[in-house]
Amino acid sequence: MIQKLDAIGGQALRDIAAATQLDVLENVRISVLGKKGALSEVLKGLGTVLPEERPKMGAAANEWKRQIEEALTIQKDKLESAALNIQLAQERIDISLPARLPHRGALHPVTQTTRKLLQIFSRLGFDPMTGPEIETEFLNFEAVNIPKDHPARDMQDTFFMGPGVVLRTHTSAVQMRALRSKKWPVRIVCPGAVYRSDHDATHSPMFHQIEGLWVDKNVKMSDLKGTLEFFAQEMFGSESRIRLRPSYFPFVEPGAEVDVSCFLCKSKPVDTCKVCKGTGWLEILGAGMVHPRLFEMAGYDPGEVSGFAFGMGVERIAMLLHHIPDLRRMFDGDSRFLTQF
Ligand code: PHE
């Protein structure tokens, strides 16, 4: 039995020394010391040994067990530290490599353009004012002289939130709020989101406008022209000119659509100008003299005060300035696009 023990022990030590993998080492341990391991099997036969021999056998077995366990621990440490060294070498951080810069956001082009517009008009004394995006049908329509049967109220254009409540279709909805909440003079600009059921490369169901309103004694069309010319030159460059084309908006009389000379080809029409498409002019806003009916509705005397109003799309101006071909990019939320401006 002693010989058997010696054979098992000797073989185990050689196997341990030869093991180069942790799982191989574990297999050696199980095959010798495990419940059904070689050493355990021998010890199970201890009962058949003469009683006076047993202590000697037991001691020998224990000594092998001790030696094997010690060899296992040493080999295990060796293999583990070797594995750690390999891992450390592989995971070494090369501090000379260029770093990946943290991603920086930027202000959305709509925000940038809105701020610039507010700043330009503030220099002419226009105070910012806001109104709710969920608006009464009355303030969005009736109050700006758009009667019940007007096509602008059509379901196809307007998002109705409930009886008498709409998502405002234009910032002109703020006009009556401004007139009613203040005594004239009123000189405000109202930025904000507006909603229309429309969706293609140049229309989005949600977009932004800025409304301007100036009401005072003796405000004239020439004040409107001067204001818009100042705005155009600040926004599009000092050589910019504007032109007014007669147009109809129910809340102004007379009304006009306002074009600014192309800031890219400077109105010398170039067929290929990608901004004005060779027309030399860019349509940028609607404007006009406040309709007397609005004054009456607000409790003002149209004989005493007059005023002008204008409204423009913020995305449209941002698209012109930055040559953005598709409005939808503004709302995709793709930071590669948004950080360009
Ligand atoms: N509310 C008009 C629109 O949305 C713009 C406008 C505002 C026109 C003020 C004239 C005066 O198209």
CSV table of C-alpha atoms and ligand atoms in Angstrom, one decimal:
chain,number,residue,atom,x,y,z
A,1,MET,CA,0.0,0.0,0.0
A,2,ILE,CA,2.9,2.3,0.8
A,3,GLN,CA,4.2,1.7,-2.7
A,4,LYS,CA,0.8,2.5,-4.2
A,5,LEU,CA,0.7,5.8,-2.2
A,6,ASP,CA,4.2,6.7,-3.3
A,7,ALA,CA,3.3,6.0,-7.0
A,8,ILE,CA,0.2,8.1,-6.8
A,9,GLY,CA,1.9,10.9,-4.9
A,10,GLY,CA,4.9,11.0,-7.2
A,11,GLN,CA,2.7,11.0,-10.3
A,12,ALA,CA,0.6,13.7,-8.9
A,13,LEU,CA,3.6,16.0,-8.2
A,14,ARG,CA,4.8,15.4,-11.8
A,15,ASP,CA,1.4,16.2,-13.2
A,16,ILE,CA,1.1,19.3,-11.1
A,17,ALA,CA,4.5,20.6,-12.3
A,18,ALA,CA,3.6,19.8,-15.9
A,19,ALA,CA,0.2,21.7,-15.7
A,20,THR,CA,0.4,24.9,-17.7
A,21,GLN,CA,-3.3,25.7,-17.5
A,22,LEU,CA,-5.4,26.4,-14.4
A,23,ASP,CA,-8.2,24.0,-15.6
A,24,VAL,CA,-5.7,21.2,-16.2
A,25,LEU,CA,-4.3,21.8,-12.7
A,26,GLU,CA,-7.9,21.6,-11.2
A,27,ASN,CA,-8.4,18.3,-13.1
A,28,VAL,CA,-5.2,16.9,-11.5
A,29,ARG,CA,-6.5,18.0,-8.0
A,30,ILE,CA,-9.8,16.3,-8.6
A,31,SER,CA,-8.3,13.1,-9.9
A,32,VAL,CA,-6.0,12.8,-6.8
A,33,LEU,CA,-7.7,14.5,-3.9
A,34,GLY,CA,-11.3,14.5,-5.1
A,35,LYS,CA,-13.9,12.2,-3.5
A,36,LYS,CA,-13.3,9.6,-6.1
A,37,GLY,CA,-9.6,10.6,-6.5
A,38,ALA,CA,-6.8,8.1,-6.5
A,39,LEU,CA,-5.6,9.1,-3.0
A,40,SER,CA,-9.1,8.9,-1.6
A,41,GLU,CA,-9.6,5.5,-3.2
A,42,VAL,CA,-6.5,4.2,-1.5
A,43,LEU,CA,-7.5,5.5,1.9
A,44,LYS,CA,-10.9,3.8,1.5
A,45,GLY,CA,-8.9,0.5,1.5
A,46,LEU,CA,-7.3,1.4,4.9
A,47,GLY,CA,-9.8,-0.9,6.7
A,48,THR,CA,-8.2,-3.9,5.1
A,49,VAL,CA,-4.8,-3.1,6.5
A,50,LEU,CA,-3.6,-4.6,9.8
A,51,PRO,CA,-4.5,-2.4,12.7
A,52,GLU,CA,-0.8,-1.8,13.8
A,53,GLU,CA,0.0,-0.8,10.2
A,54,ARG,CA,-2.8,1.7,10.0
A,55,PRO,CA,-1.2,4.7,11.8
A,56,LYS,CA,1.9,4.4,9.5
A,57,MET,CA,-0.3,4.3,6.4
A,58,GLY,CA,-2.5,7.1,7.6
A,59,ALA,CA,0.6,9.3,8.3
A,60,ALA,CA,2.1,8.5,4.9
A,61,ALA,CA,-1.2,9.3,3.2
A,62,ASN,CA,-1.5,12.6,5.1
A,63,GLU,CA,2.0,13.5,4.2
A,64,TRP,CA,1.3,13.0,0.5
A,65,LYS,CA,-1.9,14.9,0.8
A,66,ARG,CA,0.0,17.8,2.4
A,67,GLN,CA,2.8,17.7,-0.3
A,68,ILE,CA,0.2,17.6,-3.1
A,69,GLU,CA,-1.8,20.4,-1.7
A,70,GLU,CA,1.3,22.5,-1.2
A,71,ALA,CA,2.4,21.8,-4.8
A,72,LEU,CA,-1.1,22.7,-6.1
A,73,THR,CA,-1.0,26.0,-4.3
A,74,ILE,CA,2.4,26.9,-5.5
A,75,GLN,CA,1.6,25.9,-9.1
A,76,LYS,CA,-1.8,27.7,-9.0
A,77,ASP,CA,-0.1,31.0,-7.8
A,78,LYS,CA,2.5,30.6,-10.6
A,79,LEU,CA,-0.2,30.1,-13.3
A,80,GLU,CA,-2.4,32.9,-12.0
A,81,SER,CA,0.4,35.5,-11.8
A,82,ALA,CA,1.5,34.4,-15.3
A,83,ALA,CA,-2.1,34.9,-16.6
A,84,LEU,CA,-2.3,38.3,-14.8
A,85,ASN,CA,1.0,39.4,-16.5
A,86,ILE,CA,-0.3,38.5,-19.9
A,87,GLN,CA,-3.6,40.4,-19.2
A,88,LEU,CA,-1.7,43.4,-18.0
A,89,ALA,CA,0.5,43.4,-21.0
A,90,GLN,CA,-2.5,43.1,-23.3
A,91,GLU,CA,-4.5,45.8,-21.6
A,92,ARG,CA,-1.6,48.3,-21.4
A,93,ILE,CA,-2.9,51.8,-22.1
A,94,ASP,CA,-1.0,53.6,-24.7
A,95,ILE,CA,-1.0,57.2,-23.3
A,96,SER,CA,0.7,58.5,-26.5
A,97,LEU,CA,-2.4,57.7,-28.6
A,98,PRO,CA,-4.5,60.7,-29.5
A,99,ALA,CA,-7.5,61.0,-27.2
A,100,ARG,CA,-11.1,60.7,-28.2
A,101,LEU,CA,-12.5,64.2,-27.5
A,102,PRO,CA,-15.6,64.4,-25.5
A,103,HIS,CA,-18.7,65.2,-27.6
A,104,ARG,CA,-19.8,68.8,-27.3
A,105,GLY,CA,-23.3,69.9,-28.1
A,106,ALA,CA,-24.2,73.2,-29.7
A,107,LEU,CA,-27.2,75.5,-29.7
A,108,HIS,CA,-29.8,74.4,-32.2
A,109,PRO,CA,-29.9,76.6,-35.4
A,110,VAL,CA,-33.5,77.6,-34.5
A,111,THR,CA,-32.4,78.8,-31.0
A,112,GLN,CA,-29.4,80.6,-32.5
A,113,THR,CA,-31.6,82.3,-35.1
A,114,THR,CA,-34.3,83.2,-32.6
A,115,ARG,CA,-31.8,84.8,-30.3
A,116,LYS,CA,-30.3,86.8,-33.1
A,117,LEU,CA,-33.8,88.0,-34.2
A,118,LEU,CA,-34.7,89.0,-30.6
A,119,GLN,CA,-31.5,90.8,-30.2
A,120,ILE,CA,-31.9,92.8,-33.5
A,121,PHE,CA,-35.4,93.9,-32.6
A,122,SER,CA,-34.5,94.7,-29.0
A,123,ARG,CA,-32.2,97.4,-30.4
A,124,LEU,CA,-35.3,99.0,-31.9
A,125,GLY,CA,-37.1,98.8,-28.5
A,126,PHE,CA,-39.1,95.6,-29.1
A,127,ASP,CA,-39.6,93.7,-25.9
A,128,PRO,CA,-40.0,89.9,-26.0
A,129,MET,CA,-43.3,88.4,-25.1
A,130,THR,CA,-44.6,84.8,-25.3
A,131,GLY,CA,-48.0,83.2,-25.4
A,132,PRO,CA,-49.2,79.6,-25.0
A,133,GLU,CA,-48.9,77.0,-27.8
A,134,ILE,CA,-52.3,75.6,-26.9
A,135,GLU,CA,-54.5,78.5,-27.7
A,136,THR,CA,-58.2,79.3,-27.9
A,137,GLU,CA,-59.8,79.2,-31.3
A,138,PHE,CA,-60.9,82.7,-30.6
A,139,LEU,CA,-57.4,84.2,-30.1
A,140,ASN,CA,-55.9,82.2,-32.9
A,141,PHE,CA,-58.7,83.1,-35.4
A,142,GLU,CA,-61.6,85.5,-34.5
A,143,ALA,CA,-59.4,87.9,-32.6
A,144,VAL,CA,-57.2,88.4,-35.7
A,145,ASN,CA,-60.1,88.8,-38.0
A,146,ILE,CA,-60.2,85.3,-39.4
A,147,PRO,CA,-63.9,84.4,-39.4
A,148,LYS,CA,-65.4,81.0,-38.8
A,149,ASP,CA,-65.7,80.1,-42.5
A,150,HIS,CA,-62.1,81.1,-43.4
A,151,PRO,CA,-60.2,78.3,-45.2
A,152,ALA,CA,-57.3,78.6,-42.8
A,153,ARG,CA,-59.5,76.9,-40.2
A,154,ASP,CA,-59.8,73.8,-42.3
A,155,MET,CA,-59.0,70.6,-40.4
A,156,GLN,CA,-56.2,70.0,-42.9
A,157,ASP,CA,-54.3,72.9,-41.6
A,158,THR,CA,-55.2,73.2,-37.9
A,159,PHE,CA,-54.7,70.8,-35.1
A,160,PHE,CA,-57.8,70.9,-32.9
A,161,MET,CA,-57.2,70.0,-29.3
A,162,GLY,CA,-60.9,70.0,-28.3
A,163,PRO,CA,-63.9,72.3,-28.8
A,164,GLY,CA,-62.7,75.8,-29.1
A,165,VAL,CA,-59.0,74.9,-28.4
A,166,VAL,CA,-56.3,74.6,-31.1
A,167,LEU,CA,-52.5,74.3,-31.4
A,168,ARG,CA,-51.8,77.9,-32.5
A,169,THR,CA,-51.2,78.1,-36.2
A,170,HIS,CA,-49.3,81.3,-36.0
A,171,THR,CA,-47.8,83.7,-33.5
A,172,SER,CA,-50.3,86.3,-34.5
A,173,ALA,CA,-52.4,84.6,-31.8
A,174,VAL,CA,-50.3,86.6,-29.4
A,175,GLN,CA,-51.4,89.9,-30.9
A,176,MET,CA,-54.7,90.2,-29.1
A,177,ARG,CA,-53.1,89.0,-25.8
A,178,ALA,CA,-50.6,91.8,-26.1
A,179,LEU,CA,-53.2,94.5,-27.0
A,180,ARG,CA,-55.5,93.4,-24.2
A,181,SER,CA,-52.8,93.0,-21.5
A,182,LYS,CA,-51.1,96.3,-22.2
A,183,LYS,CA,-52.2,99.9,-22.7
A,184,TRP,CA,-50.5,101.2,-25.8
A,185,PRO,CA,-47.8,101.9,-26.8
A,186,VAL,CA,-47.1,98.2,-27.5
A,187,ARG,CA,-43.8,97.3,-29.1
A,188,ILE,CA,-43.2,93.5,-28.8
A,189,VAL,CA,-41.7,90.5,-30.5
A,190,CYS,CA,-43.1,87.1,-29.8
A,191,PRO,CA,-41.0,84.0,-30.6
A,192,GLY,CA,-42.4,80.5,-30.4
A,193,ALA,CA,-43.5,77.2,-31.8
A,194,VAL,CA,-46.6,77.0,-34.1
A,195,TYR,CA,-48.4,74.0,-35.6
A,196,ARG,CA,-49.9,73.2,-38.9
A,197,SER,CA,-50.8,69.9,-40.4
A,198,ASP,CA,-48.3,69.9,-43.2
A,199,HIS,CA,-45.1,67.8,-43.7
A,200,ASP,CA,-42.6,67.9,-46.5
A,201,ALA,CA,-39.1,69.2,-47.3
A,202,THR,CA,-40.1,72.8,-46.6
A,203,HIS,CA,-43.0,72.3,-44.1
A,204,SER,CA,-43.0,70.7,-40.7
A,205,PRO,CA,-46.1,70.2,-38.5
A,206,MET,CA,-44.2,72.2,-35.8
A,207,PHE,CA,-42.1,75.1,-36.7
A,208,HIS,CA,-41.2,78.5,-35.2
A,209,GLN,CA,-42.2,82.0,-35.9
A,210,ILE,CA,-41.5,85.5,-34.6
A,211,GLU,CA,-44.3,88.0,-34.5
A,212,GLY,CA,-43.7,91.7,-34.3
A,213,LEU,CA,-46.3,94.3,-33.2
A,214,TRP,CA,-45.9,98.0,-32.8
A,215,VAL,CA,-48.9,100.0,-31.8
A,216,ASP,CA,-48.7,103.7,-30.9
A,217,LYS,CA,-50.0,107.1,-32.0
A,218,ASN,CA,-49.2,107.7,-35.6
A,219,VAL,CA,-47.3,104.5,-36.5
A,220,LYS,CA,-47.0,104.5,-40.3
A,221,MET,CA,-46.2,102.1,-43.1
A,222,SER,CA,-42.9,103.9,-43.5
A,223,ASP,CA,-42.1,102.8,-39.9
A,224,LEU,CA,-42.8,99.2,-40.9
A,225,LYS,CA,-40.5,99.6,-43.9
A,226,GLY,CA,-37.7,101.2,-41.9
A,227,THR,CA,-38.0,98.5,-39.2
A,228,LEU,CA,-37.8,95.7,-41.6
A,229,GLU,CA,-35.0,97.2,-43.6
A,230,PHE,CA,-33.0,97.6,-40.4
A,231,PHE,CA,-33.7,94.0,-39.6
A,232,ALA,CA,-32.8,92.7,-43.0
A,233,GLN,CA,-29.5,94.6,-43.0
A,234,GLU,CA,-28.6,93.3,-39.5
A,235,MET,CA,-29.6,89.7,-40.4
A,236,PHE,CA,-28.4,89.4,-44.0
A,237,GLY,CA,-25.8,92.0,-44.4
A,238,SER,CA,-25.6,95.8,-44.7
A,239,GLU,CA,-26.1,95.7,-48.5
A,240,SER,CA,-29.5,94.1,-48.1
A,241,ARG,CA,-32.6,95.8,-49.5
A,242,ILE,CA,-36.2,94.9,-49.0
A,243,ARG,CA,-39.3,95.1,-51.3
A,244,LEU,CA,-42.9,94.8,-50.3
A,245,ARG,CA,-45.4,93.0,-52.5
A,246,PRO,CA,-49.1,93.6,-51.8
A,247,SER,CA,-50.7,90.6,-50.2
A,248,TYR,CA,-53.6,89.6,-48.1
A,249,PHE,CA,-53.7,88.7,-44.4
A,250,PRO,CA,-57.0,89.1,-42.6
A,251,PHE,CA,-55.4,90.9,-39.6
A,252,VAL,CA,-53.6,93.7,-41.6
A,253,GLU,CA,-54.7,96.3,-44.1
A,254,PRO,CA,-52.8,97.0,-46.2
A,255,GLY,CA,-50.9,93.7,-46.1
A,256,ALA,CA,-47.6,92.8,-47.8
A,257,GLU,CA,-45.2,90.0,-48.4
A,258,VAL,CA,-41.7,91.1,-47.8
A,259,ASP,CA,-38.7,90.0,-49.8
A,260,VAL,CA,-35.1,90.6,-49.0
A,261,SER,CA,-32.4,90.9,-51.7
A,262,CYS,CA,-30.4,87.7,-52.1
A,263,PHE,CA,-27.4,87.9,-49.7
A,264,LEU,CA,-25.5,85.4,-51.8
A,265,CYS,CA,-25.7,86.7,-55.4
A,266,LYS,CA,-26.5,90.2,-54.2
A,267,SER,CA,-29.5,90.5,-56.5
A,268,LYS,CA,-27.5,90.2,-59.7
A,269,PRO,CA,-29.4,87.2,-60.7
A,270,VAL,CA,-27.2,84.2,-61.3
A,271,ASP,CA,-29.1,81.3,-62.7
A,272,THR,CA,-27.2,79.0,-60.4
A,273,CYS,CA,-27.6,80.9,-57.2
A,274,LYS,CA,-28.5,78.1,-54.7
A,275,VAL,CA,-30.1,80.5,-52.3
A,276,CYS,CA,-32.5,82.6,-54.5
A,277,LYS,CA,-32.6,80.2,-57.5
A,278,GLY,CA,-31.7,83.1,-59.7
A,279,THR,CA,-34.6,85.4,-58.8
A,280,GLY,CA,-32.5,87.8,-56.8
A,281,TRP,CA,-35.1,88.0,-54.0
A,282,LEU,CA,-36.0,85.8,-51.0
A,283,GLU,CA,-39.5,85.9,-49.5
A,284,ILE,CA,-39.0,86.1,-45.8
A,285,LEU,CA,-42.1,87.4,-44.0
A,286,GLY,CA,-45.6,88.7,-44.0
A,287,ALA,CA,-46.5,92.2,-42.7
A,288,GLY,CA,-48.9,95.0,-42.8
A,289,MET,CA,-50.8,97.7,-40.8
A,290,VAL,CA,-52.9,96.4,-38.0
A,291,HIS,CA,-56.5,96.0,-39.1
A,292,PRO,CA,-58.9,98.5,-37.4
A,293,ARG,CA,-61.1,95.6,-36.4
A,294,LEU,CA,-58.4,94.3,-34.1
A,295,PHE,CA,-58.2,97.6,-32.3
A,296,GLU,CA,-62.0,97.7,-31.9
A,297,MET,CA,-61.9,94.1,-30.5
A,298,ALA,CA,-59.2,95.1,-28.1
A,299,GLY,CA,-61.1,98.2,-27.0
A,300,TYR,CA,-58.7,100.7,-28.6
A,301,ASP,CA,-59.9,103.6,-30.7
A,302,PRO,CA,-58.7,103.1,-34.3
A,303,GLY,CA,-58.9,106.8,-34.8
A,304,GLU,CA,-56.4,107.3,-32.0
A,305,VAL,CA,-53.8,104.6,-32.5
A,306,SER,CA,-52.3,102.7,-35.4
A,307,GLY,CA,-49.7,100.0,-35.7
A,308,PHE,CA,-48.0,97.5,-37.8
A,309,ALA,CA,-47.4,93.7,-37.4
A,310,PHE,CA,-45.1,91.3,-39.1
A,311,GLY,CA,-44.5,87.6,-38.8
A,312,MET,CA,-41.7,85.3,-40.1
A,313,GLY,CA,-40.6,81.7,-40.0
A,314,VAL,CA,-37.5,81.1,-38.0
A,315,GLU,CA,-36.5,77.8,-39.7
A,316,ARG,CA,-36.9,79.5,-43.1
A,317,ILE,CA,-34.4,82.2,-42.1
A,318,ALA,CA,-32.0,79.7,-40.6
A,319,MET,CA,-32.2,77.5,-43.8
A,320,LEU,CA,-31.5,80.5,-46.0
A,321,LEU,CA,-28.6,81.7,-43.9
A,322,HIS,CA,-27.0,78.3,-43.7
A,323,HIS,CA,-28.1,76.9,-47.1
A,324,ILE,CA,-29.9,74.0,-45.5
A,325,PRO,CA,-31.9,72.2,-48.2
A,326,ASP,CA,-34.3,70.2,-46.2
A,327,LEU,CA,-36.3,71.5,-43.2
A,328,ARG,CA,-36.6,68.0,-41.8
A,329,ARG,CA,-32.9,67.9,-40.9
A,330,MET,CA,-33.7,70.5,-38.2
A,331,PHE,CA,-35.8,68.0,-36.3
A,332,ASP,CA,-34.0,64.7,-36.8
A,333,GLY,CA,-31.9,65.3,-33.7
A,334,ASP,CA,-28.8,64.2,-35.5
A,335,SER,CA,-26.0,65.9,-33.6
A,336,ARG,CA,-23.6,65.7,-36.7
A,337,PHE,CA,-26.0,68.1,-38.4
A,338,LEU,CA,-26.8,70.2,-35.4
A,339,THR,CA,-23.2,70.9,-34.3
A,340,GLN,CA,-22.3,72.4,-37.7
A,341,PHE,CA,-23.7,75.8,-37.0
B,1,PHE,N1,-49.4,85.2,-39.3
B,1,PHE,C1,-48.9,85.3,-40.7
B,1,PHE,C2,-48.5,83.9,-41.1
B,1,PHE,O1,-48.4,83.0,-40.3
B,1,PHE,C3,-47.7,86.2,-40.8
B,1,PHE,C4,-48.1,87.6,-40.6
B,1,PHE,C5,-48.0,88.2,-39.3
B,1,PHE,C6,-48.5,88.4,-41.6
B,1,PHE,C7,-48.3,89.5,-39.1
B,1,PHE,C8,-48.8,89.7,-41.4
B,1,PHE,C9,-48.7,90.3,-40.2
B,1,PHE,O2,-48.3,83.6,-42.3
